[in-house]
PDB file of C-alpha atoms and ligand atoms in Angstrom:
ATOM      1  CA  MET A   1      85.072 110.322  86.298  1.00 36.00           C
ATOM      2  CA  GLY A   2      88.710 110.078  86.604  1.00 39.00           C
ATOM      3  CA  ILE A   3      90.748 109.646  83.795  1.00 43.00           C
ATOM      4  CA  PRO A   4      92.688 106.430  83.795  1.00 47.00           C
ATOM      5  CA  TRP A   5      96.197 108.167  83.586  1.00 51.00           C
ATOM      6  CA  GLY A   6      97.796 104.907  85.316  1.00 50.00           C
ATOM      7  CA  SER A   7      96.172 102.391  83.131  1.00 56.00           C
ATOM      8  CA  SER A   8      99.687 101.164  81.884  1.00 75.00           C
ATOM      9  CA  LYS A   9     100.871 100.556  85.351  1.00 76.00           C
ATOM     10  CA  LYS A  10     102.815  97.578  86.147  1.00 91.00           C
ATOM     11  CA  SER A  11     104.492  95.868  89.420  1.00 93.00           C
ATOM     12  CA  PHE A  12     107.958  94.599  89.471  1.00 96.00           C
ATOM     13  CA  LEU A  13     110.033  93.256  92.336  1.00 96.00           C
ATOM     14  CA  CYS A  14     113.077  95.626  91.840  1.00 96.00           C
ATOM     15  CA  ARG A  15     116.542  95.365  93.652  1.00 96.00           C
ATOM     16  CA  LEU A  16     117.887  98.483  95.073  1.00 98.00           C
ATOM     17  CA  ASN A  17     120.875  99.737  93.100  1.00 97.00           C
ATOM     18  CA  ARG A  18     121.847 103.020  94.957  1.00 98.00           C
ATOM     19  CA  TYR A  19     121.102 104.308  98.477  1.00 98.00           C
ATOM     20  CA  GLU A  20     122.170 107.961  99.411  1.00 97.00           C
ATOM     21  CA  ALA A  21     121.294 109.727 102.550  1.00 97.00           C
ATOM     22  CA  LEU A  22     120.748 113.303 101.640  1.00 96.00           C
ATOM     23  CA  THR A  23     120.428 114.842 105.374  1.00 96.00           C
ATOM     24  CA  ALA A  24     119.525 113.031 108.527  1.00 95.00           C
ATOM     25  CA  GLU A  25     115.999 112.660 107.559  1.00 96.00           C
ATOM     26  CA  VAL A  26     115.778 112.507 103.593  1.00 98.00           C
ATOM     27  CA  PHE A  27     117.362 109.766 101.615  1.00 98.00           C
ATOM     28  CA  GLN A  28     117.359 108.809  97.997  1.00 98.00           C
ATOM     29  CA  LEU A  29     116.639 105.204  96.615  1.00 98.00           C
ATOM     30  CA  GLU A  30     117.449 104.217  92.970  1.00 98.00           C
ATOM     31  CA  PHE A  31     116.258 101.127  91.213  1.00 98.00           C
ATOM     32  CA  THR A  32     116.365  99.720  87.538  1.00 97.00           C
ATOM     33  CA  TRP A  33     112.664  99.699  86.459  1.00 96.00           C
ATOM     34  CA  PRO A  34     111.812  97.409  83.522  1.00 94.00           C
ATOM     35  CA  GLY A  35     108.273  98.789  82.947  1.00 94.00           C
ATOM     36  CA  PRO A  36     106.726 101.807  81.127  1.00 93.00           C
ATOM     37  CA  ARG A  37     108.443 105.242  81.098  1.00 93.00           C
ATOM     38  CA  PRO A  38     106.900 107.213  83.993  1.00 95.00           C
ATOM     39  CA  ARG A  39     106.570 111.029  83.461  1.00 96.00           C
ATOM     40  CA  ALA A  40     107.367 113.757  85.903  1.00 97.00           C
ATOM     41  CA  GLY A  41     104.502 114.169  88.346  1.00 98.00           C
ATOM     42  CA  GLN A  42     103.649 110.413  88.389  1.00 98.00           C
ATOM     43  CA  PHE A  43     104.307 108.362  91.569  1.00 98.00           C
ATOM     44  CA  PHE A  44     104.980 104.685  92.496  1.00 98.00           C
ATOM     45  CA  MET A  45     103.703 102.393  95.368  1.00 97.00           C
ATOM     46  CA  LEU A  46     106.940 101.126  96.990  1.00 98.00           C
ATOM     47  CA  LYS A  47     106.708  98.196  99.294  1.00 97.00           C
ATOM     48  CA  PRO A  48     109.800  96.207 100.578  1.00 97.00           C
ATOM     49  CA  GLN A  49     109.634  92.425  99.831  1.00 94.00           C
ATOM     50  CA  ARG A  50     110.542  91.717 103.571  1.00 91.00           C
ATOM     51  CA  SER A  51     108.166  94.088 105.353  1.00 89.00           C
ATOM     52  CA  SER A  52     105.810  94.257 108.358  1.00 91.00           C
ATOM     53  CA  VAL A  53     103.493  97.017 106.757  1.00 91.00           C
ATOM     54  CA  PHE A  54     100.672  95.947 104.676  1.00 91.00           C
ATOM     55  CA  LEU A  55     100.383  98.544 102.077  1.00 93.00           C
ATOM     56  CA  GLY A  56     102.836 100.028  99.930  1.00 95.00           C
ATOM     57  CA  ARG A  57     103.673 103.758 100.416  1.00 97.00           C
ATOM     58  CA  PRO A  58     103.091 106.307  97.582  1.00 98.00           C
ATOM     59  CA  ILE A  59     106.389 108.034  96.545  1.00 98.00           C
ATOM     60  CA  SER A  60     106.907 110.481  93.351  1.00 98.00           C
ATOM     61  CA  MET A  61     109.523 109.810  90.795  1.00 98.00           C
ATOM     62  CA  ALA A  62     112.351 112.296  91.548  1.00 97.00           C
ATOM     63  CA  ARG A  63     114.371 111.157  88.630  1.00 96.00           C
ATOM     64  CA  TRP A  64     114.244 109.046  85.369  1.00 96.00           C
ATOM     65  CA  LYS A  65     117.094 107.990  83.093  1.00 94.00           C
ATOM     66  CA  PRO A  66     115.690 105.946  80.221  1.00 90.00           C
ATOM     67  CA  ALA A  67     117.748 102.733  79.239  1.00 89.00           C
ATOM     68  CA  GLY A  68     116.894 103.308  75.524  1.00 80.00           C
ATOM     69  CA  GLN A  69     114.096 104.329  73.193  1.00 79.00           C
ATOM     70  CA  GLY A  70     111.433 102.021  74.819  1.00 79.00           C
ATOM     71  CA  ASP A  71     110.336 100.933  78.324  1.00 83.00           C
ATOM     72  CA  GLY A  72     112.983 100.541  81.231  1.00 89.00           C
ATOM     73  CA  GLY A  73     115.378 102.806  82.891  1.00 95.00           C
ATOM     74  CA  VAL A  74     116.694 103.949  86.299  1.00 97.00           C
ATOM     75  CA  VAL A  75     114.230 105.499  88.555  1.00 97.00           C
ATOM     76  CA  ALA A  76     115.073 107.445  91.637  1.00 98.00           C
ATOM     77  CA  PHE A  77     112.997 108.481  94.662  1.00 98.00           C
ATOM     78  CA  THR A  78     113.678 111.237  97.192  1.00 98.00           C
ATOM     79  CA  ILE A  79     112.135 110.036 100.564  1.00 98.00           C
ATOM     80  CA  ALA A  80     111.621 111.716 104.062  1.00 98.00           C
ATOM     81  CA  LYS A  81     111.213 109.732 107.012  1.00 98.00           C
ATOM     82  CA  ARG A  82     108.026 109.866 108.646  1.00 96.00           C
ATOM     83  CA  GLY A  83     106.352 106.747 109.909  1.00 96.00           C
ATOM     84  CA  LYS A  84     107.026 102.838 109.884  1.00 96.00           C
ATOM     85  CA  GLY A  85     106.641 102.451 106.062  1.00 97.00           C
ATOM     86  CA  THR A  86     109.354 105.209 105.206  1.00 98.00           C
ATOM     87  CA  GLN A  87     111.481 104.058 108.140  1.00 97.00           C
ATOM     88  CA  GLU A  88     111.490 100.634 106.458  1.00 97.00           C
ATOM     89  CA  LEU A  89     112.621 102.207 103.171  1.00 98.00           C
ATOM     90  CA  ALA A  90     115.323 104.025 104.974  1.00 98.00           C
ATOM     91  CA  ALA A  91     116.600 100.756 106.311  1.00 97.00           C
ATOM     92  CA  LEU A  92     116.836  99.025 102.927  1.00 97.00           C
ATOM     93  CA  ARG A  93     120.375  97.839 101.935  1.00 97.00           C
ATOM     94  CA  CYS A  94     121.748  97.692  98.409  1.00 97.00           C
ATOM     95  CA  GLY A  95     120.485  94.272  96.601  1.00 97.00           C
ATOM     96  CA  GLU A  96     117.273  94.202  98.751  1.00 97.00           C
ATOM     97  CA  ALA A  97     114.048  93.756  96.728  1.00 97.00           C
ATOM     98  CA  VAL A  98     111.171  96.185  96.740  1.00 97.00           C
ATOM     99  CA  GLU A  99     107.781  95.967  94.949  1.00 96.00           C
ATOM    100  CA  LEU A 100     107.165  98.893  92.755  1.00 97.00           C
ATOM    101  CA  THR A 101     103.962  99.550  91.263  1.00 96.00           C
ATOM    102  CA  GLY A 102     103.628 102.364  88.647  1.00 95.00           C
ATOM    103  CA  PRO A 103     103.686 104.764  87.196  1.00 96.00           C
ATOM    104  CA  LEU A 104     100.419 105.827  88.900  1.00 96.00           C
ATOM    105  CA  GLY A 105      98.304 108.952  88.534  1.00 97.00           C
ATOM    106  CA  ASN A 106      98.388 111.914  85.987  1.00 97.00           C
ATOM    107  CA  TYR A 107     101.592 114.176  85.209  1.00 97.00           C
ATOM    108  CA  TRP A 108     102.493 117.710  85.161  1.00 97.00           C
ATOM    109  CA  GLY A 109     100.835 119.270  82.049  1.00 92.00           C
ATOM    110  CA  ALA A 110      98.157 116.660  81.757  1.00 93.00           C
ATOM    111  CA  LEU A 111      95.441 119.278  82.846  1.00 92.00           C
ATOM    112  CA  ASP A 112      97.110 122.438  80.795  1.00 88.00           C
ATOM    113  CA  GLU A 113      94.402 123.558  78.368  1.00 84.00           C
ATOM    114  CA  GLU A 114      96.514 126.103  76.614  1.00 83.00           C
ATOM    115  CA  PRO A 115     100.043 125.824  75.002  1.00 83.00           C
ATOM    116  CA  LEU A 116     102.741 127.244  77.166  1.00 85.00           C
ATOM    117  CA  GLN A 117     103.575 130.885  75.936  1.00 87.00           C
ATOM    118  CA  GLY A 118     106.285 132.039  78.493  1.00 91.00           C
ATOM    119  CA  PRO A 119     108.245 130.764  81.453  1.00 95.00           C
ATOM    120  CA  LEU A 120     107.194 128.251  84.174  1.00 97.00           C
ATOM    121  CA  ALA A 121     107.570 128.719  88.025  1.00 98.00           C
ATOM    122  CA  LEU A 122     108.173 125.350  89.791  1.00 98.00           C
ATOM    123  CA  VAL A 123     107.664 125.598  93.556  1.00 98.00           C
ATOM    124  CA  GLY A 124     108.596 122.865  95.813  1.00 98.00           C
ATOM    125  CA  GLY A 125     108.501 123.051  99.797  1.00 98.00           C
ATOM    126  CA  GLY A 126     110.494 120.488 101.560  1.00 98.00           C
ATOM    127  CA  ILE A 127     110.084 117.011 100.335  1.00 98.00           C
ATOM    128  CA  GLY A 128     107.753 118.503  97.605  1.00 98.00           C
ATOM    129  CA  ILE A 129     110.795 119.431  95.644  1.00 97.00           C
ATOM    130  CA  ALA A 130     110.984 115.903  94.407  1.00 98.00           C
ATOM    131  CA  PRO A 131     108.277 115.741  91.556  1.00 98.00           C
ATOM    132  CA  CYS A 132     109.265 119.315  90.772  1.00 98.00           C
ATOM    133  CA  ALA A 133     112.880 118.270  90.199  1.00 97.00           C
ATOM    134  CA  ALA A 134     111.729 115.428  87.910  1.00 97.00           C
ATOM    135  CA  LEU A 135     109.933 118.026  85.834  1.00 97.00           C
ATOM    136  CA  ALA A 136     112.929 120.355  85.735  1.00 97.00           C
ATOM    137  CA  GLU A 137     114.853 117.639  84.189  1.00 95.00           C
ATOM    138  CA  GLU A 138     112.350 116.990  81.513  1.00 93.00           C
ATOM    139  CA  LEU A 139     112.140 120.750  80.558  1.00 94.00           C
ATOM    140  CA  PRO A 140     114.516 122.574  78.443  1.00 92.00           C
ATOM    141  CA  GLY A 141     116.949 125.206  80.039  1.00 87.00           C
ATOM    142  CA  GLY A 142     115.746 128.734  80.097  1.00 91.00           C
ATOM    143  CA  THR A 143     111.988 127.785  80.268  1.00 95.00           C
ATOM    144  CA  PHE A 144     111.361 127.634  83.912  1.00 97.00           C
ATOM    145  CA  ASP A 145     112.546 129.086  87.415  1.00 97.00           C
ATOM    146  CA  PHE A 146     112.826 126.719  90.273  1.00 98.00           C
ATOM    147  CA  TYR A 147     111.764 127.712  93.755  1.00 98.00           C
ATOM    148  CA  GLY A 148     112.836 125.421  96.473  1.00 98.00           C
ATOM    149  CA  GLY A 149     111.895 126.310 100.143  1.00 98.00           C
ATOM    150  CA  PHE A 150     113.306 124.527 103.258  1.00 98.00           C
ATOM    151  CA  LYS A 151     112.981 124.619 106.990  1.00 97.00           C
ATOM    152  CA  SER A 152     116.873 124.464 107.092  1.00 95.00           C
ATOM    153  CA  LEU A 153     119.476 122.806 104.867  1.00 92.00           C
ATOM    154  CA  PRO A 154     118.267 122.040 101.327  1.00 96.00           C
ATOM    155  CA  PHE A 155     118.487 118.637  99.674  1.00 96.00           C
ATOM    156  CA  GLY A 156     117.739 117.296  96.084  1.00 93.00           C
ATOM    157  CA  LEU A 157     118.949 120.407  94.115  1.00 93.00           C
ATOM    158  CA  GLU A 158     122.311 118.418  92.715  1.00 89.00           C
ATOM    159  CA  ARG A 159     121.030 118.251  89.194  1.00 92.00           C
ATOM    160  CA  LEU A 160     119.332 121.618  88.928  1.00 94.00           C
ATOM    161  CA  PRO A 161     120.828 124.469  86.944  1.00 91.00           C
ATOM    162  CA  PRO A 162     122.146 126.785  89.766  1.00 91.00           C
ATOM    163  CA  HIS A 163     121.082 130.002  87.789  1.00 92.00           C
ATOM    164  CA  ALA A 164     117.471 128.739  87.434  1.00 94.00           C
ATOM    165  CA  CYS A 165     117.129 128.343  91.204  1.00 96.00           C
ATOM    166  CA  ILE A 166     115.842 130.635  93.963  1.00 97.00           C
ATOM    167  CA  ILE A 167     116.226 128.675  97.244  1.00 98.00           C
ATOM    168  CA  ALA A 168     115.002 129.984 100.772  1.00 98.00           C
ATOM    169  CA  THR A 169     115.266 128.437 104.155  1.00 98.00           C
ATOM    170  CA  GLU A 170     113.450 129.463 107.234  1.00 97.00           C
ATOM    171  CA  ASP A 171     116.410 129.499 109.464  1.00 96.00           C
ATOM    172  CA  GLY A 172     118.554 131.384 106.909  1.00 96.00           C
ATOM    173  CA  SER A 173     121.207 128.493 106.959  1.00 95.00           C
ATOM    174  CA  TYR A 174     121.273 128.586 103.273  1.00 95.00           C
ATOM    175  CA  GLY A 175     120.234 130.839 100.266  1.00 96.00           C
ATOM    176  CA  ARG A 176     117.621 133.523 101.165  1.00 97.00           C
ATOM    177  CA  LYS A 177     116.302 133.651 104.705  1.00 98.00           C
ATOM    178  CA  GLY A 178     112.422 133.366 104.782  1.00 97.00           C
ATOM    179  CA  ARG A 179     109.505 131.382 103.276  1.00 97.00           C
ATOM    180  CA  ILE A 180     109.924 130.569  99.661  1.00 98.00           C
ATOM    181  CA  LEU A 181     106.783 132.364  98.576  1.00 98.00           C
ATOM    182  CA  ASP A 182     108.111 135.555  99.874  1.00 97.00           C
ATOM    183  CA  PHE A 183     110.350 135.595  96.944  1.00 98.00           C
ATOM    184  CA  LEU A 184     107.949 134.322  94.247  1.00 98.00           C
ATOM    185  CA  GLU A 185     106.161 136.812  91.802  1.00 97.00           C
ATOM    186  CA  PRO A 186     103.505 134.418  90.108  1.00 98.00           C
ATOM    187  CA  ALA A 187     102.568 137.344  87.651  1.00 97.00           C
ATOM    188  CA  ARG A 188     106.035 136.653  85.922  1.00 97.00           C
ATOM    189  CA  TYR A 189     104.936 133.290  84.872  1.00 97.00           C
ATOM    190  CA  CYS A 190     102.455 131.704  82.340  1.00 96.00           C
ATOM    191  CA  ARG A 191     101.890 128.715  84.945  1.00 97.00           C
ATOM    192  CA  VAL A 192     102.886 127.727  88.418  1.00 98.00           C
ATOM    193  CA  TYR A 193     103.289 124.197  89.101  1.00 98.00           C
ATOM    194  CA  ALA A 194     103.798 123.410  92.902  1.00 98.00           C
ATOM    195  CA  CYS A 195     104.211 120.694  95.463  1.00 98.00           C
ATOM    196  CA  GLY A 196     104.592 121.072  99.327  1.00 98.00           C
ATOM    197  CA  PRO A 197     102.739 121.523 102.566  1.00 97.00           C
ATOM    198  CA  GLU A 198      99.057 122.108 102.093  1.00 96.00           C
ATOM    199  CA  PRO A 199      99.081 125.398 103.747  1.00 96.00           C
ATOM    200  CA  MET A 200     101.863 126.524 101.359  1.00 97.00           C
ATOM    201  CA  LEU A 201      99.802 125.210  98.578  1.00 98.00           C
ATOM    202  CA  LYS A 202      96.725 127.035  99.796  1.00 97.00           C
ATOM    203  CA  ALA A 203      98.475 130.360 100.240  1.00 97.00           C
ATOM    204  CA  LEU A 204      99.855 129.955  96.559  1.00 98.00           C
ATOM    205  CA  ALA A 205      96.626 129.040  95.137  1.00 98.00           C
ATOM    206  CA  ASP A 206      95.040 132.112  96.751  1.00 97.00           C
ATOM    207  CA  ARG A 207      97.733 134.388  95.140  1.00 97.00           C
ATOM    208  CA  CYS A 208      97.522 132.791  91.742  1.00 98.00           C
ATOM    209  CA  LYS A 209      93.745 133.051  91.479  1.00 97.00           C
ATOM    210  CA  ALA A 210      93.890 136.899  92.520  1.00 97.00           C
ATOM    211  CA  LEU A 211      96.454 137.409  89.592  1.00 97.00           C
ATOM    212  CA  LYS A 212      94.629 134.929  87.253  1.00 96.00           C
ATOM    213  CA  VAL A 213      97.731 132.773  86.972  1.00 97.00           C
ATOM    214  CA  PRO A 214      97.138 129.117  86.101  1.00 97.00           C
ATOM    215  CA  CYS A 215      98.401 127.171  89.061  1.00 98.00           C
ATOM    216  CA  PHE A 216      98.528 123.129  89.401  1.00 98.00           C
ATOM    217  CA  ILE A 217      99.456 121.630  92.649  1.00 98.00           C
ATOM    218  CA  SER A 218     100.435 118.019  93.421  1.00 98.00           C
ATOM    219  CA  LEU A 219      98.610 116.947  96.606  1.00 98.00           C
ATOM    220  CA  GLU A 220      99.420 114.231  99.030  1.00 97.00           C
ATOM    221  CA  ARG A 221      96.742 111.963 100.639  1.00 96.00           C
ATOM    222  CA  HIS A 222      97.025 108.494 102.619  1.00 95.00           C
ATOM    223  CA  MET A 223      96.488 105.914  99.997  1.00 96.00           C
ATOM    224  CA  ALA A 224      95.811 102.157 100.318  1.00 95.00           C
ATOM    225  CA  CYS A 225      95.291 100.741  96.809  1.00 93.00           C
ATOM    226  CA  GLY A 226      96.688 103.581  94.651  1.00 93.00           C
ATOM    227  CA  VAL A 227      94.558 102.550  91.805  1.00 92.00           C
ATOM    228  CA  GLY A 228      91.132 104.419  92.436  1.00 94.00           C
ATOM    229  CA  ALA A 229      89.366 101.270  94.091  1.00 94.00           C
ATOM    230  CA  CYS A 230      89.142 101.918  97.756  1.00 94.00           C
ATOM    231  CA  LEU A 231      88.364 105.683  97.714  1.00 92.00           C
ATOM    232  CA  GLY A 232      90.618 106.301 100.778  1.00 93.00           C
ATOM    233  CA  CYS A 233      92.331 109.345  99.081  1.00 97.00           C
ATOM    234  CA  THR A 234      89.662 111.858  98.659  1.00 96.00           C
ATOM    235  CA  VAL A 235      90.397 115.497  97.581  1.00 97.00           C
ATOM    236  CA  SER A 236      87.333 117.819  97.766  1.00 96.00           C
ATOM    237  CA  THR A 237      86.911 119.943  94.646  1.00 97.00           C
ATOM    238  CA  LEU A 238      84.515 122.326  93.154  1.00 96.00           C
ATOM    239  CA  GLN A 239      83.337 119.501  90.985  1.00 95.00           C
ATOM    240  CA  GLY A 240      82.679 117.041  94.189  1.00 96.00           C
ATOM    241  CA  ASN A 241      84.976 114.344  95.685  1.00 96.00           C
ATOM    242  CA  ARG A 242      87.972 113.199  93.408  1.00 97.00           C
ATOM    243  CA  ARG A 243      90.526 110.357  94.140  1.00 97.00           C
ATOM    244  CA  CYS A 244      93.910 111.751  94.651  1.00 98.00           C
ATOM    245  CA  CYS A 245      95.604 108.479  93.233  1.00 97.00           C
ATOM    246  CA  VAL A 246      93.853 108.497  89.745  1.00 96.00           C
ATOM    247  CA  ASP A 247      92.122 111.815  89.276  1.00 97.00           C
ATOM    248  CA  GLY A 248      95.485 113.527  90.449  1.00 96.00           C
ATOM    249  CA  PRO A 249      97.930 113.782  92.077  1.00 98.00           C
ATOM    250  CA  ILE A 250      98.114 116.951  90.186  1.00 98.00           C
ATOM    251  CA  PHE A 251      94.876 119.308  90.302  1.00 98.00           C
ATOM    252  CA  ARG A 252      94.101 122.808  89.276  1.00 98.00           C
ATOM    253  CA  ALA A 253      94.635 124.691  92.469  1.00 98.00           C
ATOM    254  CA  GLN A 254      91.709 126.892  91.857  1.00 96.00           C
ATOM    255  CA  GLU A 255      89.265 123.898  91.914  1.00 97.00           C
ATOM    256  CA  VAL A 256      90.634 122.255  95.208  1.00 97.00           C
ATOM    257  CA  LEU A 257      88.522 123.102  98.324  1.00 97.00           C
ATOM    258  CA  PHE A 258      91.158 123.116 101.048  1.00 93.00           C
ATOM    259  CA  ASP A 259      90.536 121.973 104.646  1.00 82.00           C
ATOM    260  CA  PRO A 260      90.226 124.966 106.570  1.00 69.00           C
ATOM    261  CA  TYR A 261      91.557 123.109 109.419  1.00 60.00           C
ATOM    262  CA  PRO A 262      94.549 121.116 108.072  1.00 59.00           C
TER     263      PRO A 262
HETATM  264  C1  FAD B   1     101.237 110.993  95.212  1.00 97.68           C
HETATM  265  C2  FAD B   1     102.234 111.229  96.440  1.00 97.68           C
HETATM  266  C3  FAD B   1     103.489 111.408  96.347  1.00 97.68           C
HETATM  267  C4  FAD B   1     104.241 111.369  97.283  1.00 97.68           C
HETATM  268  N1  FAD B   1     105.689 111.445  97.179  1.00 97.68           N
HETATM  269  C5  FAD B   1     106.520 111.526  98.079  1.00 97.68           C
HETATM  270  C6  FAD B   1     107.782 111.527  97.932  1.00 97.68           C
HETATM  271  O1  FAD B   1     108.219 111.947  96.691  1.00 97.68           O
HETATM  272  N2  FAD B   1     108.837 111.573  98.989  1.00 97.68           N
HETATM  273  C7  FAD B   1     108.301 111.450 100.083  1.00 97.68           C
HETATM  274  O2  FAD B   1     108.926 111.384 101.150  1.00 97.68           O
HETATM  275  N3  FAD B   1     106.931 111.157 100.402  1.00 97.68           N
HETATM  276  C8  FAD B   1     105.949 111.398  99.463  1.00 97.68           C
HETATM  277  N4  FAD B   1     104.581 111.057  99.702  1.00 97.68           N
HETATM  278  C9  FAD B   1     104.426 111.081 101.258  1.00 97.68           C
HETATM  279  C10 FAD B   1     104.450 109.560 101.474  1.00 97.68           C
HETATM  280  O3  FAD B   1     103.690 108.740 100.912  1.00 97.68           O
HETATM  281  C11 FAD B   1     103.876 109.327 103.023  1.00 97.68           C
HETATM  282  O4  FAD B   1     105.096 110.340 103.815  1.00 97.68           O
HETATM  283  C12 FAD B   1     104.384 107.988 103.303  1.00 97.68           C
HETATM  284  O5  FAD B   1     103.187 107.171 102.895  1.00 97.68           O
HETATM  285  C13 FAD B   1     104.172 108.000 105.033  1.00 97.68           C
HETATM  286  O6  FAD B   1     104.172 106.638 105.262  1.00 97.68           O
HETATM  287  P1  FAD B   1     104.741 106.061 106.790  1.00 97.68           P
HETATM  288  O7  FAD B   1     104.372 104.683 106.995  1.00 97.68           O
HETATM  289  O8  FAD B   1     106.138 106.349 106.656  1.00 97.68           O
HETATM  290  O9  FAD B   1     103.985 107.223 107.665  1.00 97.68           O
HETATM  291  P2  FAD B   1     102.572 106.901 108.522  1.00 97.68           P
HETATM  292  O10 FAD B   1     101.938 108.179 108.261  1.00 97.68           O
HETATM  293  O11 FAD B   1     102.734 106.118 109.772  1.00 97.68           O
HETATM  294  O12 FAD B   1     101.686 105.800 107.474  1.00 97.68           O
HETATM  295  C14 FAD B   1     100.917 106.290 106.500  1.00 97.68           C
HETATM  296  C15 FAD B   1     100.317 105.079 105.986  1.00 97.68           C
HETATM  297  O13 FAD B   1      99.195 104.830 106.952  1.00 97.68           O
HETATM  298  C16 FAD B   1      98.106 104.205 106.233  1.00 97.68           C
HETATM  299  N5  FAD B   1      97.222 104.919 106.330  1.00 97.68           N
HETATM  300  C17 FAD B   1      96.701 105.986 107.205  1.00 97.68           C
HETATM  301  N6  FAD B   1      95.638 106.368 107.170  1.00 97.68           N
HETATM  302  C18 FAD B   1      94.934 105.945 106.182  1.00 97.68           C
HETATM  303  C19 FAD B   1      93.536 105.880 105.532  1.00 97.68           C
HETATM  304  N7  FAD B   1      92.904 107.035 105.970  1.00 97.68           N
HETATM  305  N8  FAD B   1      93.396 105.292 104.340  1.00 97.68           N
HETATM  306  C20 FAD B   1      94.292 104.441 103.983  1.00 97.68           C
HETATM  307  N9  FAD B   1      95.461 104.171 104.633  1.00 97.68           N
HETATM  308  C21 FAD B   1      95.900 104.924 105.619  1.00 97.68           C
HETATM  309  C22 FAD B   1      98.602 104.302 104.823  1.00 97.68           C
HETATM  310  O14 FAD B   1      99.132 103.055 104.376  1.00 97.68           O
HETATM  311  C23 FAD B   1      99.554 105.178 104.497  1.00 97.68           C
HETATM  312  O15 FAD B   1     100.528 105.397 103.643  1.00 97.68           O
HETATM  313  C24 FAD B   1     103.779 111.196  98.710  1.00 97.68           C
HETATM  314  C25 FAD B   1     102.546 111.165  99.097  1.00 97.68           C
HETATM  315  C26 FAD B   1     101.631 111.008  97.827  1.00 97.68           C
HETATM  316  C27 FAD B   1     100.069 110.798  97.977  1.00 97.68           C
HETATM  317  S1  FES B   2      94.276 105.113  97.244  1.00 97.68           S
HETATM  318 FE1  FES B   2      92.482 103.660  96.744  1.00 97.68          FE
HETATM  319  S2  FES B   2      91.267 105.220  95.694  1.00 97.68           S
HETATM  320 FE2  FES B   2      92.960 106.292  95.713  1.00 97.68          FE
END
């Protein structure tokens, strides 16, 4: 049975405060969120008020700035244009209303059984850097290294401490040339937290397993309800099928049964 991580979720119609294009394909949206404080790794369902799509789209919290001690603050999302839903979000203008439902799912560290006794590796591939960047902002400096892998020009790194960042691009246009996993030695870390394309996560899971380094990964699935009701977001694990939206999106890498033909 899933743990109801998202039981404090709420829905609000929020006006878009800020829109920033980061690259031709990636943009950032910022809203004032009056509801419960999200934690890094959690996500929201986003649905513009004027929309031709029926379902909201799950998007990870990329940044959170609290308004004060209690609920409420500014939440930002880093989004890549894919299909109709994300194209609609990309076309929003400041002041337009979007229904935000969240915070949903579990968070980085929720499945950790042992206290942290060493540095963390945060590994983001492409748009998967968003939930890792959110965690980097929650952690004290000096407790992590941030590995970011991109096909070409990077994005979303503005607020990360440069000395803690190892960046690689496949075309060599920025940082080191190659795939980010080529530059990561998991054995140097007490945990690896990662989000990105599933083949990258599978390769990382295999290496961490061989080295006995605990590895936690944030997975993506198509989602309809986002709250555990439709069973549309199955993740196969050693313990049977789990729902990405309420049992995840963060899973122990070694328990996930990856699709051999992604
Ligand atoms: C937890 C989580 C966090 C994410 N965080 C981010 C992020 O920070 N930034 C980012 O850019 N992307 C993120 N994504 C991916 C993002 O949700 C997708 O890119 C987006 O939903 C694609 O929607 P689309 O309409 O643009 O594309 P399309 O692929 O055209 O449409 C996808 C949509 O189709 C519907 N759909 C298709 N198949 C099914 C099915 N089997 N069951 C139910 N519905 C179905 C769903 O509504 C689904 O959302 C995240 C995904 C998850 C699960
Ligand atoms: S999206 Fe409906 S159960 Fe996960």
